[in-house]
């Protein structure tokens, strides 16, 4: 069963069919009950009309054998006295049920001494010649001249002048009600399955058409997974519905994944390239030292080792940032942090007002250190650090009096392993990770880091962070 209804199309078809089936059964039952009630009501009205016609003749003093309703054309009629004796009945009445008496032949009249107007069975008190305003209805059956049918009976009481209190029973056939209900039921039993089949077929076809793009997306995603070609994209239908938005979002996810994978590949390649030079240099010095100890360049070996250590630390920090490491919520005074990072640096001045932000003191200190290293590397003589408050943001500016950053490169310098001056040595220019690390840390703290032109014509880097 789980395998049979394992698809969305099968479950949608089953659900729609069940809902329609329940609705049809409820509607059909309501129609049948309403039809039966209306037809029984009409039969009761006809029976009451016949009973009152006979009661009117009795009130007028018509003898029993001259009553017009006893011919049996409109249905069975019985007249019962207050002692429940049958005093008149329809011609050819052979059997009856559903009335006070099952007798079909009139009984001899009782002696006058037996009549008692105060009898408890006399019904409501009526004046001579008066007919009761209320009728009592019941269901039964009767056989007239060999034909047996179900009837709706109406009982009407009448007070006569000379024959006492009488009750008239008249019946109206229920054959029309039975026939109409059977016909309606037959139509429903035939039509409902056909309608359900149509609903199931239409739902199946519509669902298949609606889910066809989803199957195309699934096949393309399976092909992308198998081929590992992230440049491929899933087809986007022109329906402008949820499935089209799903395909669009899937393509956006694939594009972001492709960019991330490509970025990681470049990162690994660049890191390998950056590590190769100091390792090769250090190996060369060690091999020379092994062969000629007197030629050992100890200072150069230490510099290469320190450079490797710094590069490894930068790569480790970038790996933690890429893994989604979130900073803590400790309060950090940027003014105090700026003075701490500027302490001991030549040509650096700090103009700061106390401003607190929430974040990692170590990571924010690393940002300021990288910005100061970059500024000192390119400044002619002076570097200025400012800390101020702008609205709900803290702004840290690091400016130098160097040549500045060309406008077209002010975003590219934040990419990893990017050096604008290809002629400078790696020892002076670093590995090209400082600004990339600074921006990643700023973004992780909910802020921004941008490059512009400083007051002295050099570069100006502005770090903006939300206030604590």
Coordinates of C-alpha atoms in Angstrom, one line a residue:
X1 CA 0.0 0.0 0.0
X2 CA 2.8 2.4 0.9
X3 CA 4.5 1.6 -2.5
X4 CA 1.1 2.1 -4.3
X5 CA 0.6 5.6 -2.9
X6 CA 4.3 6.5 -2.7
X7 CA 3.9 9.4 -5.2
X8 CA 2.4 12.8 -4.7
X9 CA 0.3 12.3 -7.8
X10 CA -1.3 9.1 -6.3
X11 CA -1.9 10.6 -2.9
X12 CA -3.4 13.8 -4.5
X13 CA -5.7 11.6 -6.7
X14 CA -6.8 9.5 -3.7
X15 CA -7.4 12.5 -1.5
X16 CA -9.5 14.4 -4.1
X17 CA -11.5 11.2 -4.9
X18 CA -12.2 10.5 -1.2
X19 CA -13.2 14.2 -0.5
X20 CA -15.6 14.1 -3.5
X21 CA -17.0 10.7 -2.5
X22 CA -17.8 11.9 1.0
X23 CA -19.4 15.0 -0.4
X24 CA -21.5 13.0 -2.9
X25 CA -22.6 10.5 -0.2
X26 CA -23.6 13.3 2.1
X27 CA -25.4 15.2 -0.6
X28 CA -27.1 12.1 -1.9
X29 CA -28.4 11.1 1.5
X30 CA -29.7 14.6 2.0
X31 CA -31.5 14.6 -1.3
X32 CA -33.0 11.2 -0.7
X33 CA -34.3 12.1 2.8
X34 CA -35.6 15.4 1.5
X35 CA -37.4 13.8 -1.5
X36 CA -38.9 11.0 0.7
X37 CA -40.1 13.6 3.3
X38 CA -41.7 15.8 0.6
X39 CA -43.4 12.9 -1.1
X40 CA -44.7 11.5 2.2
X41 CA -45.9 15.0 3.1
X42 CA -47.8 15.2 -0.2
X43 CA -49.3 11.7 0.4
X44 CA -50.4 12.8 3.9
X45 CA -52.0 15.9 2.5
X46 CA -54.0 13.9 0.0
X47 CA -55.0 11.4 2.7
X48 CA -56.1 14.2 5.0
X49 CA -58.1 15.8 2.2
X50 CA -60.0 12.5 1.6
X51 CA -60.6 11.9 5.3
X52 CA -62.0 15.4 5.8
X53 CA -64.3 15.0 2.7
X54 CA -65.8 11.8 4.3
X55 CA -66.0 13.5 7.7
X56 CA -67.9 16.4 6.2
X57 CA -70.5 14.0 4.7
X58 CA -70.8 12.2 8.1
X59 CA -71.3 15.6 9.8
X60 CA -74.0 16.4 7.3
X61 CA -75.8 13.2 8.3
X62 CA -75.1 11.1 5.1
X63 CA -75.8 7.4 5.7
X64 CA -72.8 5.0 5.7
X65 CA -73.8 3.3 2.5
X66 CA -74.0 6.6 0.6
X67 CA -70.6 7.9 1.5
X68 CA -68.7 8.9 -1.7
X69 CA -65.3 8.1 -0.4
X70 CA -66.0 4.3 0.1
X71 CA -65.6 3.5 -3.6
X72 CA -61.9 2.8 -3.1
X73 CA -60.8 4.9 -6.1
X74 CA -58.7 7.4 -3.9
X75 CA -57.5 4.8 -1.4
X76 CA -58.9 2.8 1.6
X77 CA -61.3 4.5 4.0
X78 CA -62.4 3.3 7.4
X79 CA -65.0 4.8 9.8
X80 CA -64.6 3.8 13.4
X81 CA -67.0 4.7 16.3
X82 CA -65.9 5.7 19.7
X83 CA -65.7 2.0 20.8
X84 CA -63.3 1.4 18.0
X85 CA -65.8 -0.7 16.0
X86 CA -65.7 -0.5 12.3
X87 CA -68.9 1.0 11.1
X88 CA -68.0 1.7 7.4
X89 CA -65.2 0.7 5.1
X90 CA -64.1 1.0 1.4
X91 CA -65.5 -1.5 -1.0
X92 CA -63.3 -4.5 -1.8
X93 CA -61.0 -3.8 1.2
X94 CA -59.4 -7.1 2.0
X95 CA -56.7 -6.3 4.5
X96 CA -55.4 -3.2 6.3
X97 CA -52.8 -2.3 8.9
X98 CA -51.7 1.0 10.4
X99 CA -55.1 2.1 11.8
X100 CA -56.9 1.5 15.1
X101 CA -58.6 -1.6 13.8
X102 CA -57.6 -4.2 11.3
X103 CA -61.2 -5.1 10.5
X104 CA -62.4 -4.7 6.9
X105 CA -66.1 -5.4 7.3
X106 CA -68.5 -3.1 9.2
X107 CA -69.7 -4.4 12.7
X108 CA -73.3 -4.2 14.0
X109 CA -74.1 -1.0 15.8
X110 CA -74.0 -1.0 19.6
X111 CA -77.2 -0.7 21.7
X112 CA -78.1 2.8 22.8
X113 CA -77.4 1.9 26.4
X114 CA -73.7 1.3 25.5
X115 CA -73.2 4.8 24.2
X116 CA -71.5 7.2 26.5
X117 CA -70.6 10.7 25.3
X118 CA -68.2 11.0 28.2
X119 CA -66.1 8.0 27.1
X120 CA -62.3 8.4 27.6
X121 CA -61.8 7.3 23.9
X122 CA -64.0 9.9 22.5
X123 CA -61.0 12.3 21.7
X124 CA -61.4 16.0 21.9
X125 CA -64.8 17.5 22.9
X126 CA -66.6 18.5 19.7
X127 CA -70.0 20.0 19.1
X128 CA -72.5 18.0 16.9
X129 CA -71.6 18.5 13.3
X130 CA -68.1 19.7 14.1
X131 CA -64.9 18.2 12.6
X132 CA -61.6 18.1 14.4
X133 CA -59.0 20.7 13.3
X134 CA -56.1 18.3 13.9
X135 CA -55.2 15.2 12.0
X136 CA -53.1 12.2 13.1
X137 CA -50.8 10.5 10.5
X138 CA -49.5 7.0 10.3
X139 CA -48.0 4.6 7.8
X140 CA -49.5 1.2 7.0
X141 CA -50.6 -1.1 4.2
X142 CA -53.8 -2.2 2.6
X143 CA -55.1 -4.7 0.1
X144 CA -57.9 -3.6 -2.2
X145 CA -59.3 -6.0 -4.8
X146 CA -56.1 -8.1 -4.6
X147 CA -53.7 -5.2 -4.9
X148 CA -51.5 -4.7 -1.8
X149 CA -49.8 -1.3 -1.4
X150 CA -48.2 0.9 1.3
X151 CA -50.3 3.9 2.3
X152 CA -50.0 7.1 4.3
X153 CA -53.1 7.3 6.6
X154 CA -54.7 10.4 8.0
X155 CA -57.2 10.2 10.9
X156 CA -59.8 12.9 11.4
X157 CA -62.4 13.0 14.2
X158 CA -66.0 14.2 13.7
X159 CA -69.0 14.6 16.0
X160 CA -72.3 13.6 14.4
X161 CA -75.9 14.5 15.4
X162 CA -77.2 11.0 15.6
X163 CA -74.2 8.5 15.5
X164 CA -72.0 10.0 18.2
X165 CA -68.2 10.5 17.9
X166 CA -66.6 8.9 14.8
X167 CA -63.1 8.7 13.5
X168 CA -62.4 8.6 9.8
X169 CA -59.2 7.0 8.4
X170 CA -58.2 7.7 4.8
X171 CA -55.1 6.4 3.0
X172 CA -53.1 7.8 0.1
X173 CA -50.7 5.4 -1.7
X174 CA -46.9 5.7 -1.2
X175 CA -46.1 4.1 -4.5
X176 CA -45.0 7.4 -6.0
X177 CA -42.7 8.0 -3.0
X178 CA -41.2 4.5 -3.3
X179 CA -40.7 4.8 -7.0
X180 CA -39.1 8.2 -6.9
X181 CA -36.7 7.2 -4.1
X182 CA -35.8 4.0 -5.9
X183 CA -35.2 5.9 -9.2
X184 CA -33.1 8.6 -7.4
X185 CA -31.1 5.9 -5.6
X186 CA -30.5 4.0 -8.9
X187 CA -29.3 7.2 -10.6
X188 CA -26.9 7.9 -7.7
X189 CA -25.6 4.3 -7.6
X190 CA -24.8 4.6 -11.3
X191 CA -23.8 8.2 -11.6
X192 CA -21.7 8.6 -8.4
X193 CA -19.0 5.9 -9.4
X194 CA -18.8 7.4 -12.9
X195 CA -18.4 10.9 -11.4
X196 CA -15.7 9.6 -9.0
X197 CA -13.9 8.0 -11.9
X198 CA -14.0 11.3 -13.8
X199 CA -12.7 13.2 -10.8
X200 CA -9.9 10.7 -10.2
X201 CA -8.8 10.7 -13.9
X202 CA -8.9 14.5 -14.1
X203 CA -6.9 14.9 -10.8
X204 CA -4.4 12.3 -12.0
X205 CA -3.8 14.1 -15.4
X206 CA -3.7 17.6 -13.9
X207 CA -1.4 16.5 -11.1
X208 CA 0.9 14.8 -13.6
X209 CA 1.0 17.9 -15.8
X210 CA 1.7 20.1 -12.7
X211 CA 4.4 17.8 -11.4
X212 CA 6.1 17.3 -14.8
X213 CA 8.5 20.3 -14.2
X214 CA 9.4 18.8 -10.8
X215 CA 10.4 15.6 -12.4
X216 CA 12.6 17.5 -14.8
X217 CA 14.2 19.3 -11.9
X218 CA 14.8 16.0 -10.2
X219 CA 16.4 14.4 -13.2
X220 CA 18.7 17.4 -13.8
X221 CA 19.7 17.5 -10.1
X222 CA 20.5 13.7 -10.3
X223 CA 22.6 14.3 -13.5
X224 CA 24.4 17.2 -11.8
X225 CA 25.2 15.1 -8.7
X226 CA 26.4 12.2 -10.9
X227 CA 28.5 14.4 -13.2
X228 CA 29.7 16.9 -10.4
X229 CA 29.3 19.7 -13.0
X230 CA 28.0 22.6 -10.9
X231 CA 27.9 24.8 -14.0
X232 CA 24.7 23.1 -15.1
X233 CA 21.3 24.4 -14.2
X234 CA 17.8 22.9 -13.8
X235 CA 15.1 24.0 -16.3
X236 CA 12.8 26.8 -15.2
X237 CA 9.2 26.6 -16.4
X238 CA 7.3 29.7 -17.6
X239 CA 4.4 29.1 -15.3
X240 CA 5.3 31.8 -12.7
X241 CA 4.0 29.5 -9.9
X242 CA 5.5 27.7 -6.9
X243 CA 7.4 25.2 -9.1
X244 CA 8.9 28.0 -11.1
X245 CA 10.1 29.7 -7.9
X246 CA 11.5 26.4 -6.7
X247 CA 13.5 26.0 -9.9
X248 CA 14.7 29.5 -9.7
X249 CA 15.8 29.1 -6.0
X250 CA 17.5 25.8 -6.9
X251 CA 19.5 27.5 -9.7
X252 CA 20.4 30.2 -7.2
X253 CA 21.6 27.6 -4.8
X254 CA 23.6 25.8 -7.5
X255 CA 25.2 29.2 -8.5
X256 CA 26.1 29.9 -4.8
X257 CA 27.4 26.4 -4.4
X258 CA 29.5 26.7 -7.6
X259 CA 30.9 30.0 -6.4
X260 CA 31.7 28.5 -3.0
X261 CA 33.4 25.5 -4.5
X262 CA 35.4 27.6 -7.0
X263 CA 36.4 29.9 -4.2
X264 CA 37.6 26.9 -2.1
X265 CA 39.5 25.6 -5.1
X266 CA 41.2 28.9 -5.6
X267 CA 41.9 29.2 -1.9
X268 CA 43.6 25.8 -1.8
X269 CA 45.6 26.6 -5.0
X270 CA 46.7 30.0 -3.7
X271 CA 47.5 28.6 -0.2
X272 CA 49.6 25.9 -1.8
X273 CA 51.4 28.5 -3.9
X274 CA 52.0 30.8 -1.0
X275 CA 53.3 28.0 1.2
X276 CA 55.6 26.6 -1.5
X277 CA 58.0 29.6 -1.6
X278 CA 58.9 29.9 2.2
X279 CA 59.1 26.1 2.5
X280 CA 61.4 25.9 -0.6
X281 CA 63.5 28.7 0.8
X282 CA 63.7 27.2 4.2
X283 CA 64.6 23.7 2.7
X284 CA 67.3 25.3 0.6
X285 CA 68.9 27.0 3.6
X286 CA 68.8 23.8 5.6
X287 CA 70.3 21.7 2.8
X288 CA 73.1 24.3 2.4
X289 CA 73.6 24.4 6.1
X290 CA 73.8 20.6 6.2
X291 CA 76.5 20.6 3.5
X292 CA 78.3 23.8 4.6
X293 CA 77.5 24.7 8.2
X294 CA 79.5 27.9 7.9
X295 CA 77.1 29.2 5.3
X296 CA 74.0 28.9 7.4
X297 CA 71.7 32.0 7.2
X298 CA 70.1 31.7 10.5
X299 CA 68.3 35.1 10.3
X300 CA 66.7 34.1 6.9
X301 CA 65.6 30.7 8.3
X302 CA 63.9 32.4 11.2
X303 CA 62.2 34.9 8.9
X304 CA 60.9 32.1 6.7
X305 CA 59.7 30.2 9.7
X306 CA 57.9 33.2 11.1
X307 CA 56.3 33.9 7.8
X308 CA 55.1 30.3 7.6
X309 CA 53.7 30.6 11.2
X310 CA 51.8 33.8 10.3
X311 CA 50.5 32.3 7.1
X312 CA 49.3 29.2 8.9
X313 CA 47.6 31.3 11.5
X314 CA 45.8 33.3 8.8
X315 CA 44.7 30.2 7.0
X316 CA 43.4 28.7 10.2
X317 CA 41.4 31.9 11.0
X318 CA 39.9 31.9 7.5
X319 CA 38.9 28.3 7.9
X320 CA 37.1 29.0 11.1
X321 CA 35.3 32.0 9.6
X322 CA 34.3 29.9 6.5
X323 CA 33.0 27.2 8.9
X324 CA 30.5 29.8 10.3
X325 CA 32.2 30.5 13.6
X326 CA 30.1 33.2 15.4
X327 CA 31.7 35.8 17.6
X328 CA 30.7 36.1 21.3
X329 CA 28.5 38.9 22.7
X330 CA 31.2 40.5 25.0
X331 CA 31.3 44.3 25.0
X332 CA 34.4 45.8 23.4
X333 CA 35.6 49.4 23.8
X334 CA 36.9 50.3 20.3
X335 CA 38.7 53.4 21.5
X336 CA 40.7 51.4 24.0
X337 CA 41.3 48.6 21.5
X338 CA 42.6 51.1 18.9
X339 CA 45.0 52.7 21.4
X340 CA 46.2 49.2 22.4
X341 CA 46.9 48.1 18.8
X342 CA 48.5 51.5 17.9
X343 CA 50.8 51.4 20.9
X344 CA 54.4 50.9 19.9
X345 CA 53.9 51.6 16.2
X346 CA 55.8 54.5 14.6
X347 CA 53.9 57.4 13.0
X348 CA 50.5 56.2 14.2
X349 CA 48.1 58.7 15.9
X350 CA 44.8 57.9 17.5
X351 CA 41.8 60.2 17.8
X352 CA 39.0 58.2 19.5
X353 CA 35.9 58.6 21.6
X354 CA 34.6 55.8 23.8
X355 CA 32.4 53.5 21.8
X356 CA 31.3 50.0 22.7
X357 CA 30.3 47.2 20.4
X358 CA 29.4 43.5 20.9
X359 CA 31.8 40.9 19.6
X360 CA 35.1 39.1 19.9
X361 CA 37.8 41.3 21.3
X362 CA 40.5 39.1 19.7
X363 CA 38.9 39.1 16.2
X364 CA 38.3 42.9 16.3
X365 CA 41.8 43.4 17.5
X366 CA 43.0 41.3 14.5
X367 CA 41.0 43.6 12.2
X368 CA 42.7 46.7 13.6
X369 CA 46.1 45.1 13.5
X370 CA 45.7 44.1 9.8
X371 CA 44.4 47.6 8.8
X372 CA 47.4 49.2 10.6
X373 CA 49.9 46.8 9.0
X374 CA 48.4 47.6 5.6
X375 CA 48.4 51.4 6.3
X376 CA 52.0 51.4 7.6
X377 CA 53.1 49.4 4.6
X378 CA 51.8 52.0 2.2
X379 CA 52.1 55.3 4.2
X380 CA 54.8 57.8 3.5
X381 CA 55.1 59.1 7.1
X382 CA 51.8 59.1 9.0
X383 CA 48.8 56.9 9.8
X384 CA 45.7 58.2 11.6
X385 CA 43.1 56.1 13.5
X386 CA 39.8 57.7 14.4
X387 CA 36.9 56.2 16.4
X388 CA 33.5 57.9 16.5
X389 CA 29.8 57.3 16.7
X390 CA 27.4 57.8 13.8
X391 CA 23.8 57.1 14.7
X392 CA 23.5 53.5 15.8
X393 CA 26.9 52.6 14.3
X394 CA 30.5 52.8 15.5
X395 CA 32.9 53.9 12.8
X396 CA 36.6 53.1 12.9
X397 CA 38.7 54.9 10.3
X398 CA 42.3 54.0 9.4
X399 CA 43.9 56.5 6.9
X400 CA 47.4 56.9 5.5
X401 CA 49.2 59.5 3.4
X402 CA 50.4 57.1 0.7
X403 CA 49.3 56.8 -2.9
X404 CA 45.9 55.4 -2.0
X405 CA 43.9 52.6 -3.7
X406 CA 42.7 53.0 -7.3
X407 CA 38.9 53.3 -7.4
X408 CA 38.6 50.2 -9.7
X409 CA 40.5 48.1 -7.2
X410 CA 38.7 49.1 -4.0
X411 CA 36.7 45.9 -3.9
X412 CA 39.2 43.6 -5.4
X413 CA 41.7 44.2 -2.6
X414 CA 39.4 42.4 -0.2
X415 CA 39.7 39.2 -2.1
X416 CA 42.1 36.5 -0.8
X417 CA 45.7 36.4 -2.0
X418 CA 45.3 39.7 -4.0
X419 CA 48.3 42.1 -4.2
X420 CA 47.9 45.3 -6.2
X421 CA 51.7 45.9 -6.5
X422 CA 53.0 42.8 -8.3
X423 CA 56.5 44.2 -8.3
X424 CA 56.9 44.3 -4.5
X425 CA 58.4 41.3 -2.7
X426 CA 56.3 38.8 -0.8
X427 CA 58.2 39.6 2.3
X428 CA 57.1 43.2 2.2
X429 CA 53.6 42.7 0.7
X430 CA 52.5 39.7 2.8
X431 CA 50.3 36.9 1.5
X432 CA 47.4 39.1 0.6
X433 CA 45.1 37.7 3.4
X434 CA 45.0 40.6 5.9
X435 CA 42.2 42.7 4.2
X436 CA 40.2 39.5 3.4
X437 CA 40.3 38.4 7.0
X438 CA 39.4 41.9 8.2
X439 CA 36.3 42.1 6.0
X440 CA 35.2 38.5 6.9
X441 CA 35.4 39.4 10.6
X442 CA 33.5 42.6 10.0
X443 CA 30.7 40.8 8.2
X444 CA 30.5 38.1 11.0
X445 CA 30.0 41.0 13.5
X446 CA 27.1 42.4 11.5
X447 CA 29.2 45.3 10.1
X448 CA 31.0 46.4 6.9
X449 CA 34.5 47.3 5.8
X450 CA 35.1 49.6 2.8
X451 CA 38.0 51.3 1.2
X452 CA 38.0 54.9 0.0
X453 CA 40.2 58.1 -0.3
X454 CA 41.6 59.6 2.9
X455 CA 42.0 63.3 3.8
X456 CA 45.7 63.2 3.1
X457 CA 45.2 61.6 -0.3
X458 CA 46.0 58.1 0.7
X459 CA 43.8 55.1 1.5
X460 CA 41.0 55.3 4.0
X461 CA 39.5 52.1 5.4
X462 CA 36.3 52.5 7.4
X463 CA 35.0 49.7 9.7
X464 CA 31.3 50.2 10.7
X465 CA 29.8 48.0 13.4
X466 CA 26.5 48.1 15.3
X467 CA 26.6 49.6 18.8
X468 CA 26.3 47.3 21.7

